[in-house]
């Protein structure tokens, strides 16, 4: 069956950081074998050239999420898909006349939120023409979307420049909902992300957002024994055999529109909706990471998980960034200059 849809990967991402920790996070130096450039990003990069940049993006995101709470997960997912192809350079936003752009790759099916980015860019071009990159807008919009779901605020280092290349052929190795745990680990490690980052970004993204029955039916038809029996019946009622595969269901059944750590308990208790979440607890290393967030008292779990999640987001946001004279600052996010 042709895959026309993909689950929402709202990466979270899915509290404020100490200055020393933050500086360490933006000083990543990826080695040559990984093919990444050093992420020399700065906090407050636009403080002099466009002081209102972050507040303008925040206002646009706030309005979008107020009108449609589902936009938060979409904007979070957009950054994930941008950074995993060509690095965090806004390449997923480019749209030419044909269908061979990155955004049309099979692994990006269902990715959205372009209208929110375009609106923010339009406002910024009116105020500060040619200054704020689309890649930075994507990163800031993801952060602001998380905040709108009661998630943690974190400082986003900026200074990314926009890429000029967008090809569907470069998006063939995106993480997939049906991937095995070893495949997921491999794909994240190729981007310089650890096993802990995999847990944090997956859980943080999936604490908000939805998926389609299309990505659950296979597990249900096979009667996946890792699914809690009671939860199996709930999923089966929403995604019956022969039913509409486009029906959307929450990834975090208990708090769909709120950023929290409930997704970790769901995964541990066999209530993970999609396979790529459930397999996390079938791996000893991943199981240990998840348990480490759940074994402390309840008042400290949320802060611990949220803090580590923001670190993982900043780390992901530094993948393959273009800085200095690399790339460009697009006038329109959907077209190169």
PDB file of C-alpha atoms in Angstrom, residues 17-304:
ATOM      1  CA  UNK A  17      19.039  26.589  30.888  1.00  0.00           C
ATOM      2  CA  UNK A  18      22.080  27.624  32.844  1.00  0.00           C
ATOM      3  CA  UNK A  19      24.403  29.824  30.795  1.00  0.00           C
ATOM      4  CA  UNK A  20      27.326  27.442  31.112  1.00  0.00           C
ATOM      5  CA  UNK A  21      25.278  24.485  29.944  1.00  0.00           C
ATOM      6  CA  UNK A  22      23.848  26.480  27.079  1.00  0.00           C
ATOM      7  CA  UNK A  23      27.246  27.575  25.866  1.00  0.00           C
ATOM      8  CA  UNK A  24      28.468  24.011  25.897  1.00  0.00           C
ATOM      9  CA  UNK A  25      25.468  22.894  23.883  1.00  0.00           C
ATOM     10  CA  UNK A  26      26.091  25.356  21.067  1.00  0.00           C
ATOM     11  CA  UNK A  27      29.752  24.562  20.788  1.00  0.00           C
ATOM     12  CA  UNK A  28      29.249  21.172  19.154  1.00  0.00           C
ATOM     13  CA  UNK A  29      32.034  20.184  16.847  1.00  0.00           C
ATOM     14  CA  UNK A  30      31.017  17.257  14.645  1.00  0.00           C
ATOM     15  CA  UNK A  31      33.912  15.233  13.309  1.00  0.00           C
ATOM     16  CA  UNK A  32      34.746  14.850   9.653  1.00  0.00           C
ATOM     17  CA  UNK A  33      33.417  11.321   9.419  1.00  0.00           C
ATOM     18  CA  UNK A  34      29.966  12.677  10.259  1.00  0.00           C
ATOM     19  CA  UNK A  35      30.238  15.409   7.642  1.00  0.00           C
ATOM     20  CA  UNK A  36      28.915  18.216   9.875  1.00  0.00           C
ATOM     21  CA  UNK A  37      30.114  21.754  10.266  1.00  0.00           C
ATOM     22  CA  UNK A  38      30.815  23.297  13.612  1.00  0.00           C
ATOM     23  CA  UNK A  39      27.667  24.820  15.020  1.00  0.00           C
ATOM     24  CA  UNK A  40      28.863  28.353  15.742  1.00  0.00           C
ATOM     25  CA  UNK A  41      25.497  29.758  16.629  1.00  0.00           C
ATOM     26  CA  UNK A  42      24.778  32.596  19.038  1.00  0.00           C
ATOM     27  CA  UNK A  43      22.112  33.522  21.537  1.00  0.00           C
ATOM     28  CA  UNK A  44      20.486  36.793  20.578  1.00  0.00           C
ATOM     29  CA  UNK A  45      21.993  36.774  17.093  1.00  0.00           C
ATOM     30  CA  UNK A  46      19.381  39.298  15.898  1.00  0.00           C
ATOM     31  CA  UNK A  47      19.479  41.541  18.982  1.00  0.00           C
ATOM     32  CA  UNK A  48      20.907  44.442  16.978  1.00  0.00           C
ATOM     33  CA  UNK A  49      19.896  43.701  13.379  1.00  0.00           C
ATOM     34  CA  UNK A  50      16.258  42.796  14.120  1.00  0.00           C
ATOM     35  CA  UNK A  51      15.499  43.138  17.862  1.00  0.00           C
ATOM     36  CA  UNK A  52      11.842  42.118  17.504  1.00  0.00           C
ATOM     37  CA  UNK A  53      12.537  38.992  15.456  1.00  0.00           C
ATOM     38  CA  UNK A  54      11.812  36.435  18.177  1.00  0.00           C
ATOM     39  CA  UNK A  55       8.738  38.235  19.492  1.00  0.00           C
ATOM     40  CA  UNK A  56       7.261  38.463  15.983  1.00  0.00           C
ATOM     41  CA  UNK A  57       7.725  34.733  15.419  1.00  0.00           C
ATOM     42  CA  UNK A  58       6.272  34.007  18.865  1.00  0.00           C
ATOM     43  CA  UNK A  59       3.169  36.086  18.127  1.00  0.00           C
ATOM     44  CA  UNK A  60       2.580  34.312  14.809  1.00  0.00           C
ATOM     45  CA  UNK A  61       2.971  30.879  16.402  1.00  0.00           C
ATOM     46  CA  UNK A  62       0.758  31.783  19.327  1.00  0.00           C
ATOM     47  CA  UNK A  63      -2.023  32.873  17.004  1.00  0.00           C
ATOM     48  CA  UNK A  64      -1.669  29.745  14.856  1.00  0.00           C
ATOM     49  CA  UNK A  65      -1.807  27.358  17.832  1.00  0.00           C
ATOM     50  CA  UNK A  66      -4.701  29.256  19.403  1.00  0.00           C
ATOM     51  CA  UNK A  67      -6.675  28.826  16.178  1.00  0.00           C
ATOM     52  CA  UNK A  68      -5.620  25.191  15.766  1.00  0.00           C
ATOM     53  CA  UNK A  69      -3.962  23.396  18.733  1.00  0.00           C
ATOM     54  CA  UNK A  70      -2.693  20.738  16.320  1.00  0.00           C
ATOM     55  CA  UNK A  71      -0.321  23.281  14.783  1.00  0.00           C
ATOM     56  CA  UNK A  72       2.040  22.902  17.731  1.00  0.00           C
ATOM     57  CA  UNK A  73       2.896  19.304  16.884  1.00  0.00           C
ATOM     58  CA  UNK A  74       3.175  20.193  13.206  1.00  0.00           C
ATOM     59  CA  UNK A  75       5.725  22.947  13.823  1.00  0.00           C
ATOM     60  CA  UNK A  76       7.761  20.705  16.087  1.00  0.00           C
ATOM     61  CA  UNK A  77       7.786  17.979  13.466  1.00  0.00           C
ATOM     62  CA  UNK A  78       8.813  20.485  10.802  1.00  0.00           C
ATOM     63  CA  UNK A  79      12.109  21.261  12.540  1.00  0.00           C
ATOM     64  CA  UNK A  80      12.878  17.573  12.966  1.00  0.00           C
ATOM     65  CA  UNK A  81      12.354  16.884   9.275  1.00  0.00           C
ATOM     66  CA  UNK A  82      14.326  19.947   8.252  1.00  0.00           C
ATOM     67  CA  UNK A  83      17.359  19.078  10.378  1.00  0.00           C
ATOM     68  CA  UNK A  84      17.506  15.401   9.378  1.00  0.00           C
ATOM     69  CA  UNK A  85      18.002  16.289   5.681  1.00  0.00           C
ATOM     70  CA  UNK A  86      20.798  18.662   4.587  1.00  0.00           C
ATOM     71  CA  UNK A  87      21.045  19.876   8.184  1.00  0.00           C
ATOM     72  CA  UNK A  88      18.993  22.648   9.791  1.00  0.00           C
ATOM     73  CA  UNK A  89      18.960  24.954   6.775  1.00  0.00           C
ATOM     74  CA  UNK A  90      15.301  25.397   5.853  1.00  0.00           C
ATOM     75  CA  UNK A  91      15.696  23.191   2.787  1.00  0.00           C
ATOM     76  CA  UNK A  92      12.387  21.446   3.444  1.00  0.00           C
ATOM     77  CA  UNK A  93      10.587  24.744   2.843  1.00  0.00           C
ATOM     78  CA  UNK A  94      11.718  25.099  -0.782  1.00  0.00           C
ATOM     79  CA  UNK A  95       9.077  24.414  -3.402  1.00  0.00           C
ATOM     80  CA  UNK A  96       9.886  24.444  -7.105  1.00  0.00           C
ATOM     81  CA  UNK A  97       7.494  23.768  -9.973  1.00  0.00           C
ATOM     82  CA  UNK A  98       8.149  20.037  -9.999  1.00  0.00           C
ATOM     83  CA  UNK A  99       7.624  17.324  -7.404  1.00  0.00           C
ATOM     84  CA  UNK A 100      11.277  16.493  -6.764  1.00  0.00           C
ATOM     85  CA  UNK A 101      11.798  18.843  -3.823  1.00  0.00           C
ATOM     86  CA  UNK A 102      12.711  17.619  -0.356  1.00  0.00           C
ATOM     87  CA  UNK A 103       9.254  18.387   1.038  1.00  0.00           C
ATOM     88  CA  UNK A 104       7.717  15.880  -1.413  1.00  0.00           C
ATOM     89  CA  UNK A 105       9.913  12.948  -0.369  1.00  0.00           C
ATOM     90  CA  UNK A 106       7.995   9.910   0.887  1.00  0.00           C
ATOM     91  CA  UNK A 107       9.412  10.324   4.385  1.00  0.00           C
ATOM     92  CA  UNK A 108       8.093  13.888   4.510  1.00  0.00           C
ATOM     93  CA  UNK A 109       4.541  13.044   3.501  1.00  0.00           C
ATOM     94  CA  UNK A 110       2.145  14.929   5.718  1.00  0.00           C
ATOM     95  CA  UNK A 111       4.720  17.468   6.904  1.00  0.00           C
ATOM     96  CA  UNK A 112       3.016  20.837   7.244  1.00  0.00           C
ATOM     97  CA  UNK A 113       3.247  24.186   9.007  1.00  0.00           C
ATOM     98  CA  UNK A 114       4.669  25.965   5.956  1.00  0.00           C
ATOM     99  CA  UNK A 115       1.947  28.603   6.135  1.00  0.00           C
ATOM    100  CA  UNK A 116       2.996  29.604   9.653  1.00  0.00           C
ATOM    101  CA  UNK A 117       6.641  29.942   8.633  1.00  0.00           C
ATOM    102  CA  UNK A 118       5.679  31.954   5.551  1.00  0.00           C
ATOM    103  CA  UNK A 119       3.548  34.313   7.629  1.00  0.00           C
ATOM    104  CA  UNK A 120       6.354  34.921  10.123  1.00  0.00           C
ATOM    105  CA  UNK A 121       8.809  35.485   7.279  1.00  0.00           C
ATOM    106  CA  UNK A 122       6.471  37.991   5.635  1.00  0.00           C
ATOM    107  CA  UNK A 123       6.242  39.983   8.870  1.00  0.00           C
ATOM    108  CA  UNK A 124      10.001  39.889   9.351  1.00  0.00           C
ATOM    109  CA  UNK A 125      10.739  40.939   5.765  1.00  0.00           C
ATOM    110  CA  UNK A 126       8.489  43.925   6.231  1.00  0.00           C
ATOM    111  CA  UNK A 127      10.348  44.971   9.357  1.00  0.00           C
ATOM    112  CA  UNK A 128      13.891  43.694   8.748  1.00  0.00           C
ATOM    113  CA  UNK A 129      14.311  42.763   5.070  1.00  0.00           C
ATOM    114  CA  UNK A 130      16.984  40.208   4.257  1.00  0.00           C
ATOM    115  CA  UNK A 131      18.038  39.659   7.866  1.00  0.00           C
ATOM    116  CA  UNK A 132      16.307  36.657   9.490  1.00  0.00           C
ATOM    117  CA  UNK A 133      16.835  33.239   7.920  1.00  0.00           C
ATOM    118  CA  UNK A 134      14.025  30.788   7.310  1.00  0.00           C
ATOM    119  CA  UNK A 135      16.087  28.112   9.068  1.00  0.00           C
ATOM    120  CA  UNK A 136      16.087  30.189  12.243  1.00  0.00           C
ATOM    121  CA  UNK A 137      12.359  30.823  11.932  1.00  0.00           C
ATOM    122  CA  UNK A 138      11.761  27.055  11.840  1.00  0.00           C
ATOM    123  CA  UNK A 139      13.877  26.519  14.972  1.00  0.00           C
ATOM    124  CA  UNK A 140      12.278  29.384  16.895  1.00  0.00           C
ATOM    125  CA  UNK A 141       8.762  28.405  15.824  1.00  0.00           C
ATOM    126  CA  UNK A 142       9.323  24.862  17.141  1.00  0.00           C
ATOM    127  CA  UNK A 143      10.404  26.260  20.513  1.00  0.00           C
ATOM    128  CA  UNK A 144       7.433  28.620  20.679  1.00  0.00           C
ATOM    129  CA  UNK A 145       5.049  25.812  19.719  1.00  0.00           C
ATOM    130  CA  UNK A 146       6.326  23.760  22.653  1.00  0.00           C
ATOM    131  CA  UNK A 147       5.761  26.671  25.015  1.00  0.00           C
ATOM    132  CA  UNK A 148       2.182  26.983  23.749  1.00  0.00           C
ATOM    133  CA  UNK A 149       1.558  23.388  24.880  1.00  0.00           C
ATOM    134  CA  UNK A 150       2.752  24.203  28.428  1.00  0.00           C
ATOM    135  CA  UNK A 151       6.198  22.854  27.600  1.00  0.00           C
ATOM    136  CA  UNK A 152       9.551  24.324  28.662  1.00  0.00           C
ATOM    137  CA  UNK A 153      10.923  27.577  27.315  1.00  0.00           C
ATOM    138  CA  UNK A 154      14.546  27.368  26.208  1.00  0.00           C
ATOM    139  CA  UNK A 155      16.911  29.790  24.542  1.00  0.00           C
ATOM    140  CA  UNK A 156      17.503  28.974  20.877  1.00  0.00           C
ATOM    141  CA  UNK A 157      20.934  29.847  19.488  1.00  0.00           C
ATOM    142  CA  UNK A 158      20.518  31.485  16.084  1.00  0.00           C
ATOM    143  CA  UNK A 159      22.600  32.552  13.111  1.00  0.00           C
ATOM    144  CA  UNK A 160      21.700  29.734  10.715  1.00  0.00           C
ATOM    145  CA  UNK A 161      21.689  30.538   7.031  1.00  0.00           C
ATOM    146  CA  UNK A 162      19.384  29.023   4.450  1.00  0.00           C
ATOM    147  CA  UNK A 163      20.416  26.221   2.122  1.00  0.00           C
ATOM    148  CA  UNK A 164      19.977  26.372  -1.640  1.00  0.00           C
ATOM    149  CA  UNK A 165      19.470  22.655  -2.300  1.00  0.00           C
ATOM    150  CA  UNK A 166      16.214  20.741  -1.873  1.00  0.00           C
ATOM    151  CA  UNK A 167      15.983  17.283  -3.417  1.00  0.00           C
ATOM    152  CA  UNK A 168      13.708  14.387  -2.549  1.00  0.00           C
ATOM    153  CA  UNK A 169      16.657  12.101  -3.255  1.00  0.00           C
ATOM    154  CA  UNK A 170      18.409  13.474  -0.188  1.00  0.00           C
ATOM    155  CA  UNK A 171      15.517  12.504   2.095  1.00  0.00           C
ATOM    156  CA  UNK A 172      15.573   8.743   1.675  1.00  0.00           C
ATOM    157  CA  UNK A 173      16.884   7.819   5.125  1.00  0.00           C
ATOM    158  CA  UNK A 174      14.484   9.596   7.466  1.00  0.00           C
ATOM    159  CA  UNK A 175      13.452   7.709  10.624  1.00  0.00           C
ATOM    160  CA  UNK A 176      10.258   5.782   9.975  1.00  0.00           C
ATOM    161  CA  UNK A 177       7.435   4.660  12.229  1.00  0.00           C
ATOM    162  CA  UNK A 178       8.053   1.024  11.240  1.00  0.00           C
ATOM    163  CA  UNK A 179      11.825   1.127  11.896  1.00  0.00           C
ATOM    164  CA  UNK A 180      13.403  -1.389  14.234  1.00  0.00           C
ATOM    165  CA  UNK A 181      15.191  -0.066  17.300  1.00  0.00           C
ATOM    166  CA  UNK A 182      18.572  -0.759  15.719  1.00  0.00           C
ATOM    167  CA  UNK A 183      17.607   1.188  12.611  1.00  0.00           C
ATOM    168  CA  UNK A 184      16.402   4.129  14.703  1.00  0.00           C
ATOM    169  CA  UNK A 185      19.602   4.126  16.729  1.00  0.00           C
ATOM    170  CA  UNK A 186      21.686   4.062  13.574  1.00  0.00           C
ATOM    171  CA  UNK A 187      19.830   6.933  11.933  1.00  0.00           C
ATOM    172  CA  UNK A 188      20.134   9.110  15.015  1.00  0.00           C
ATOM    173  CA  UNK A 189      23.796   8.302  15.533  1.00  0.00           C
ATOM    174  CA  UNK A 190      24.521   9.271  11.939  1.00  0.00           C
ATOM    175  CA  UNK A 191      23.342  12.766  12.907  1.00  0.00           C
ATOM    176  CA  UNK A 192      25.500  12.892  16.017  1.00  0.00           C
ATOM    177  CA  UNK A 193      22.568  12.140  18.332  1.00  0.00           C
ATOM    178  CA  UNK A 194      22.839   9.665  21.205  1.00  0.00           C
ATOM    179  CA  UNK A 195      20.491   6.921  22.352  1.00  0.00           C
ATOM    180  CA  UNK A 196      19.312   9.255  25.104  1.00  0.00           C
ATOM    181  CA  UNK A 197      18.585  11.915  22.477  1.00  0.00           C
ATOM    182  CA  UNK A 198      16.492   9.362  20.594  1.00  0.00           C
ATOM    183  CA  UNK A 199      14.340   8.759  23.677  1.00  0.00           C
ATOM    184  CA  UNK A 200      14.040  12.452  24.508  1.00  0.00           C
ATOM    185  CA  UNK A 201      13.234  13.656  20.998  1.00  0.00           C
ATOM    186  CA  UNK A 202      10.791  10.827  20.307  1.00  0.00           C
ATOM    187  CA  UNK A 203       8.976  11.182  23.614  1.00  0.00           C
ATOM    188  CA  UNK A 204       9.062  14.963  23.536  1.00  0.00           C
ATOM    189  CA  UNK A 205       7.695  15.054  20.033  1.00  0.00           C
ATOM    190  CA  UNK A 206       5.016  12.475  20.623  1.00  0.00           C
ATOM    191  CA  UNK A 207       3.697  13.903  23.867  1.00  0.00           C
ATOM    192  CA  UNK A 208       1.721  16.148  21.517  1.00  0.00           C
ATOM    193  CA  UNK A 209       0.308  15.407  18.098  1.00  0.00           C
ATOM    194  CA  UNK A 210      -1.516  12.603  16.362  1.00  0.00           C
ATOM    195  CA  UNK A 211      -0.920   9.730  13.995  1.00  0.00           C
ATOM    196  CA  UNK A 212      -3.138   8.024  11.425  1.00  0.00           C
ATOM    197  CA  UNK A 213      -4.650   4.555  11.786  1.00  0.00           C
ATOM    198  CA  UNK A 214      -2.612   3.658   8.713  1.00  0.00           C
ATOM    199  CA  UNK A 215       0.449   3.417  10.972  1.00  0.00           C
ATOM    200  CA  UNK A 216      -1.283   1.415  13.690  1.00  0.00           C
ATOM    201  CA  UNK A 217      -3.361  -1.132  11.777  1.00  0.00           C
ATOM    202  CA  UNK A 218      -0.390  -3.368  10.985  1.00  0.00           C
ATOM    203  CA  UNK A 219       0.409  -3.741  14.704  1.00  0.00           C
ATOM    204  CA  UNK A 220      -3.210  -4.449  15.526  1.00  0.00           C
ATOM    205  CA  UNK A 221      -3.729  -6.983  12.760  1.00  0.00           C
ATOM    206  CA  UNK A 222      -0.601  -8.803  13.925  1.00  0.00           C
ATOM    207  CA  UNK A 223      -1.886  -8.631  17.518  1.00  0.00           C
ATOM    208  CA  UNK A 224       1.391  -7.150  18.733  1.00  0.00           C
ATOM    209  CA  UNK A 225       1.911  -8.737  22.188  1.00  0.00           C
ATOM    210  CA  UNK A 226       3.766  -5.668  23.488  1.00  0.00           C
ATOM    211  CA  UNK A 227       0.510  -3.662  23.470  1.00  0.00           C
ATOM    212  CA  UNK A 228      -1.379  -3.659  26.782  1.00  0.00           C
ATOM    213  CA  UNK A 229      -4.527  -5.812  26.217  1.00  0.00           C
ATOM    214  CA  UNK A 230      -6.942  -3.132  27.442  1.00  0.00           C
ATOM    215  CA  UNK A 231      -5.240  -0.494  25.326  1.00  0.00           C
ATOM    216  CA  UNK A 232      -5.297  -2.861  22.361  1.00  0.00           C
ATOM    217  CA  UNK A 233      -9.082  -2.870  22.489  1.00  0.00           C
ATOM    218  CA  UNK A 234      -9.149   0.937  22.625  1.00  0.00           C
ATOM    219  CA  UNK A 235      -6.912   1.188  19.562  1.00  0.00           C
ATOM    220  CA  UNK A 236      -8.892  -1.486  17.746  1.00  0.00           C
ATOM    221  CA  UNK A 237     -12.125   0.416  18.340  1.00  0.00           C
ATOM    222  CA  UNK A 238     -10.603   3.554  16.814  1.00  0.00           C
ATOM    223  CA  UNK A 239      -8.861   1.718  13.985  1.00  0.00           C
ATOM    224  CA  UNK A 240     -11.068  -1.287  13.114  1.00  0.00           C
ATOM    225  CA  UNK A 241     -10.038  -3.821  10.527  1.00  0.00           C
ATOM    226  CA  UNK A 242     -11.176  -2.500   7.146  1.00  0.00           C
ATOM    227  CA  UNK A 243     -11.862   0.938   8.576  1.00  0.00           C
ATOM    228  CA  UNK A 244     -10.740   4.376   7.400  1.00  0.00           C
ATOM    229  CA  UNK A 245      -6.936   4.405   7.661  1.00  0.00           C
ATOM    230  CA  UNK A 246      -6.863   8.205   7.613  1.00  0.00           C
ATOM    231  CA  UNK A 247      -8.615   8.551  10.980  1.00  0.00           C
ATOM    232  CA  UNK A 248      -6.222  10.319  13.351  1.00  0.00           C
ATOM    233  CA  UNK A 249      -5.647   9.331  16.948  1.00  0.00           C
ATOM    234  CA  UNK A 250      -3.501  10.870  19.729  1.00  0.00           C
ATOM    235  CA  UNK A 251       0.080   9.722  20.156  1.00  0.00           C
ATOM    236  CA  UNK A 252      -0.185  10.499  23.871  1.00  0.00           C
ATOM    237  CA  UNK A 253      -3.612   9.176  24.795  1.00  0.00           C
ATOM    238  CA  UNK A 254      -3.852  10.919  28.160  1.00  0.00           C
ATOM    239  CA  UNK A 255      -2.713  14.462  27.356  1.00  0.00           C
ATOM    240  CA  UNK A 256      -2.738  15.022  23.621  1.00  0.00           C
ATOM    241  CA  UNK A 257      -2.222  18.786  23.562  1.00  0.00           C
ATOM    242  CA  UNK A 258      -0.025  19.153  26.654  1.00  0.00           C
ATOM    243  CA  UNK A 259       3.738  18.722  26.796  1.00  0.00           C
ATOM    244  CA  UNK A 260       4.458  16.399  29.709  1.00  0.00           C
ATOM    245  CA  UNK A 261       6.208  13.145  30.613  1.00  0.00           C
ATOM    246  CA  UNK A 262       3.103  10.950  30.459  1.00  0.00           C
ATOM    247  CA  UNK A 263       4.289   9.538  27.131  1.00  0.00           C
ATOM    248  CA  UNK A 264       7.159   7.811  28.957  1.00  0.00           C
ATOM    249  CA  UNK A 265       4.732   6.021  31.275  1.00  0.00           C
ATOM    250  CA  UNK A 266       2.603   5.073  28.298  1.00  0.00           C
ATOM    251  CA  UNK A 267       5.578   3.529  26.529  1.00  0.00           C
ATOM    252  CA  UNK A 268       6.635   1.638  29.663  1.00  0.00           C
ATOM    253  CA  UNK A 269       3.118   0.334  30.268  1.00  0.00           C
ATOM    254  CA  UNK A 270       2.517  -0.963  26.742  1.00  0.00           C
ATOM    255  CA  UNK A 271       0.409   2.012  25.718  1.00  0.00           C
ATOM    256  CA  UNK A 272       2.721   3.313  22.994  1.00  0.00           C
ATOM    257  CA  UNK A 273       0.572   3.983  19.934  1.00  0.00           C
ATOM    258  CA  UNK A 274       3.133   3.554  17.168  1.00  0.00           C
ATOM    259  CA  UNK A 275       5.771   0.878  16.790  1.00  0.00           C
ATOM    260  CA  UNK A 276       8.740   3.282  16.832  1.00  0.00           C
ATOM    261  CA  UNK A 277       7.679   4.396  20.321  1.00  0.00           C
ATOM    262  CA  UNK A 278       6.945   0.914  21.640  1.00  0.00           C
ATOM    263  CA  UNK A 279      10.300  -0.535  20.547  1.00  0.00           C
ATOM    264  CA  UNK A 280      12.102   1.975  22.758  1.00  0.00           C
ATOM    265  CA  UNK A 281      11.175  -0.036  25.837  1.00  0.00           C
ATOM    266  CA  UNK A 282      12.185  -3.325  24.227  1.00  0.00           C
ATOM    267  CA  UNK A 283      15.848  -2.262  24.155  1.00  0.00           C
ATOM    268  CA  UNK A 284      17.849  -2.474  27.385  1.00  0.00           C
ATOM    269  CA  UNK A 285      19.679   0.828  26.886  1.00  0.00           C
ATOM    270  CA  UNK A 286      16.509   2.701  25.963  1.00  0.00           C
ATOM    271  CA  UNK A 287      14.607   1.042  28.800  1.00  0.00           C
ATOM    272  CA  UNK A 288      17.235   2.271  31.257  1.00  0.00           C
ATOM    273  CA  UNK A 289      16.932   5.829  29.930  1.00  0.00           C
ATOM    274  CA  UNK A 290      13.138   5.807  30.218  1.00  0.00           C
ATOM    275  CA  UNK A 291      13.233   4.295  33.707  1.00  0.00           C
ATOM    276  CA  UNK A 292      15.761   6.901  34.824  1.00  0.00           C
ATOM    277  CA  UNK A 293      13.105   9.587  34.307  1.00  0.00           C
ATOM    278  CA  UNK A 294      10.369   7.611  36.044  1.00  0.00           C
ATOM    279  CA  UNK A 295      12.174   6.347  39.135  1.00  0.00           C
ATOM    280  CA  UNK A 296      12.451   9.730  40.855  1.00  0.00           C
ATOM    281  CA  UNK A 297       9.635  11.364  42.771  1.00  0.00           C
ATOM    282  CA  UNK A 298       6.872  12.808  40.640  1.00  0.00           C
ATOM    283  CA  UNK A 299       7.687  16.466  41.377  1.00  0.00           C
ATOM    284  CA  UNK A 300      11.178  16.162  39.919  1.00  0.00           C
ATOM    285  CA  UNK A 301      10.429  13.935  36.908  1.00  0.00           C
ATOM    286  CA  UNK A 302       8.852  16.634  34.770  1.00  0.00           C
ATOM    287  CA  UNK A 303      11.650  19.130  35.396  1.00  0.00           C
ATOM    288  CA  UNK A 304      14.335  16.531  34.697  1.00  0.00           C
TER     289      UNK A 304
END
